[in-house]
Amino acid sequence: GQPSHTNIRVTEIVQHDSACFTLVEAQLKTGRTHQIRVHLQKIGHPILGDDKYGLESGDKQLKVKHLFLHAHLAVFSHPKTSEKIRIETNLPKRFHDFLAQWDSRFLAQTLQPKEID
């Protein structure tokens, strides 16, 4: 396939008994199909709920039915005006609800998007 590059930064580690989840920020340098999913799987950290590149056994055990992948920030140039467009959203409630089962810090916490240049 085509070359691809993703910068990955760990933002949180949630650990409880034998379960461990890592929240990451992934900044795409290229835009290949399933790029984040493939790169995280290749480094041994597949995305929770990923039915193509993930760990089916873990998803079943945790009763996960959704892909835990969320674009909280997108910045791009408008194709006609070249104006910088910035779109950001908070982490979905279902992410917080799931994480709060394992770590009480997530009960009242809202993870805010961060600026990516």
mmCIF file of C-alpha atoms in Angstrom:
data_model
loop_
_atom_site.group_PDB
_atom_site.id
_atom_site.type_symbol
_atom_site.label_atom_id
_atom_site.label_comp_id
_atom_site.label_asym_id
_atom_site.label_seq_id
_atom_site.Cartn_x
_atom_site.Cartn_y
_atom_site.Cartn_z
ATOM 1 C CA GLY A 1 0.000 0.000 0.000
ATOM 2 C CA GLN A 2 0.821 3.674 0.077
ATOM 3 C CA PRO A 3 3.122 5.082 2.784
ATOM 4 C CA SER A 4 1.296 6.508 5.792
ATOM 5 C CA HIS A 5 2.301 8.326 8.963
ATOM 6 C CA THR A 6 0.458 8.938 12.241
ATOM 7 C CA ASN A 7 1.763 10.723 15.345
ATOM 8 C CA ILE A 8 0.363 9.032 18.460
ATOM 9 C CA ARG A 9 0.429 10.497 21.981
ATOM 10 C CA VAL A 10 -0.888 8.800 25.132
ATOM 11 C CA THR A 11 -3.268 11.102 27.048
ATOM 12 C CA GLU A 12 -4.674 8.732 29.693
ATOM 13 C CA ILE A 13 -4.115 5.221 30.968
ATOM 14 C CA VAL A 14 -7.061 3.614 32.735
ATOM 15 C CA GLN A 15 -6.244 0.447 34.651
ATOM 16 C CA HIS A 16 -8.470 -1.668 36.863
ATOM 17 C CA ASP A 17 -7.604 -5.229 37.854
ATOM 18 C CA SER A 18 -6.731 -7.020 34.611
ATOM 19 C CA ALA A 19 -8.293 -4.408 32.305
ATOM 20 C CA CYS A 20 -6.132 -1.653 30.856
ATOM 21 C CA PHE A 21 -7.222 0.996 28.374
ATOM 22 C CA THR A 22 -5.073 3.685 26.803
ATOM 23 C CA LEU A 23 -6.565 6.907 25.486
ATOM 24 C CA VAL A 24 -4.486 8.410 22.722
ATOM 25 C CA GLU A 25 -4.427 11.398 20.439
ATOM 26 C CA ALA A 26 -3.583 10.490 16.881
ATOM 27 C CA GLN A 27 -2.506 13.190 14.462
ATOM 28 C CA LEU A 28 -2.673 12.067 10.860
ATOM 29 C CA LYS A 29 0.123 13.181 8.574
ATOM 30 C CA THR A 30 -1.419 11.256 5.662
ATOM 31 C CA GLY A 31 -4.999 10.210 5.036
ATOM 32 C CA ARG A 32 -5.170 6.523 4.229
ATOM 33 C CA THR A 33 -8.225 4.324 4.695
ATOM 34 C CA HIS A 34 -8.377 2.892 8.247
ATOM 35 C CA GLN A 35 -4.988 4.508 8.954
ATOM 36 C CA ILE A 36 -5.419 5.022 12.705
ATOM 37 C CA ARG A 37 -6.979 1.589 13.142
ATOM 38 C CA VAL A 38 -4.166 -0.161 11.255
ATOM 39 C CA HIS A 39 -1.365 1.738 13.007
ATOM 40 C CA LEU A 40 -2.732 1.131 16.509
ATOM 41 C CA GLN A 41 -3.256 -2.560 15.750
ATOM 42 C CA LYS A 42 0.313 -2.862 14.432
ATOM 43 C CA ILE A 43 1.788 -1.491 17.679
ATOM 44 C CA GLY A 44 -0.320 -3.876 19.763
ATOM 45 C CA HIS A 45 -3.001 -1.397 20.879
ATOM 46 C CA PRO A 46 -6.087 -2.076 18.747
ATOM 47 C CA ILE A 47 -9.102 0.179 19.155
ATOM 48 C CA LEU A 48 -11.786 -1.124 21.476
ATOM 49 C CA GLY A 49 -14.790 -2.302 19.483
ATOM 50 C CA ASP A 50 -12.893 -2.548 16.191
ATOM 51 C CA ASP A 51 -14.424 -5.539 14.422
ATOM 52 C CA LYS A 52 -11.845 -5.455 11.615
ATOM 53 C CA TYR A 53 -8.498 -4.805 13.347
ATOM 54 C CA GLY A 54 -9.386 -5.305 17.021
ATOM 55 C CA LEU A 55 -9.500 -8.095 19.568
ATOM 56 C CA GLU A 56 -12.847 -9.835 19.294
ATOM 57 C CA SER A 57 -12.415 -11.727 22.573
ATOM 58 C CA GLY A 58 -11.882 -8.567 24.612
ATOM 59 C CA ASP A 59 -14.789 -6.773 22.967
ATOM 60 C CA LYS A 60 -17.126 -9.689 23.745
ATOM 61 C CA GLN A 61 -15.914 -9.961 27.333
ATOM 62 C CA LEU A 62 -16.478 -6.224 27.874
ATOM 63 C CA LYS A 63 -19.758 -6.239 25.902
ATOM 64 C CA VAL A 64 -18.501 -3.480 23.608
ATOM 65 C CA LYS A 65 -20.693 -2.822 20.582
ATOM 66 C CA HIS A 66 -19.257 0.455 19.283
ATOM 67 C CA LEU A 67 -15.934 1.459 17.797
ATOM 68 C CA PHE A 68 -14.184 3.620 20.396
ATOM 69 C CA LEU A 69 -12.733 5.982 17.809
ATOM 70 C CA HIS A 70 -13.705 9.654 17.815
ATOM 71 C CA ALA A 71 -12.476 12.626 15.796
ATOM 72 C CA HIS A 72 -12.561 15.377 18.410
ATOM 73 C CA LEU A 73 -10.663 17.910 16.299
ATOM 74 C CA ALA A 74 -10.342 18.421 12.576
ATOM 75 C CA VAL A 75 -8.492 21.345 11.010
ATOM 76 C CA PHE A 76 -8.294 21.819 7.264
ATOM 77 C CA SER A 77 -8.248 24.494 4.572
ATOM 78 C CA HIS A 78 -11.477 25.331 2.770
ATOM 79 C CA PRO A 79 -11.051 24.048 -0.811
ATOM 80 C CA LYS A 80 -12.222 27.307 -2.443
ATOM 81 C CA THR A 81 -11.253 30.094 -0.030
ATOM 82 C CA SER A 82 -8.225 28.462 1.678
ATOM 83 C CA GLU A 83 -9.715 29.680 4.966
ATOM 84 C CA LYS A 84 -8.643 27.549 7.960
ATOM 85 C CA ILE A 85 -11.661 25.518 9.116
ATOM 86 C CA ARG A 86 -11.670 24.124 12.661
ATOM 87 C CA ILE A 87 -14.267 21.643 13.891
ATOM 88 C CA GLU A 88 -14.121 20.251 17.431
ATOM 89 C CA THR A 89 -16.370 18.195 19.675
ATOM 90 C CA ASN A 90 -16.150 16.708 23.143
ATOM 91 C CA LEU A 91 -15.618 13.035 23.789
ATOM 92 C CA PRO A 92 -18.972 11.217 23.456
ATOM 93 C CA LYS A 93 -20.903 10.438 26.636
ATOM 94 C CA ARG A 94 -20.758 6.686 25.934
ATOM 95 C CA PHE A 95 -16.940 6.880 26.127
ATOM 96 C CA HIS A 96 -17.137 8.549 29.553
ATOM 97 C CA ASP A 97 -19.789 6.113 30.759
ATOM 98 C CA PHE A 98 -17.650 3.152 29.731
ATOM 99 C CA LEU A 99 -14.442 4.548 31.249
ATOM 100 C CA ALA A 100 -16.222 5.522 34.481
ATOM 101 C CA GLN A 101 -16.908 1.819 35.094
ATOM 102 C CA TRP A 102 -13.156 1.349 35.497
ATOM 103 C CA ASP A 103 -11.911 4.689 36.796
ATOM 104 C CA SER A 104 -13.945 7.129 38.890
ATOM 105 C CA ARG A 105 -11.974 10.112 37.530
ATOM 106 C CA PHE A 106 -14.194 9.895 34.448
ATOM 107 C CA LEU A 107 -17.499 10.211 36.334
ATOM 108 C CA ALA A 108 -17.532 14.016 36.203
ATOM 109 C CA GLN A 109 -14.675 14.713 33.830
ATOM 110 C CA THR A 110 -15.046 16.135 30.351
ATOM 111 C CA LEU A 111 -12.028 15.579 28.147
ATOM 112 C CA GLN A 112 -11.562 18.776 26.188
ATOM 113 C CA PRO A 113 -10.171 18.826 22.669
ATOM 114 C CA LYS A 114 -6.647 20.154 22.295
ATOM 115 C CA GLU A 115 -5.225 22.336 19.557
ATOM 116 C CA ILE A 116 -3.317 20.482 16.871
ATOM 117 C CA ASP A 117 -1.238 22.640 14.549
#
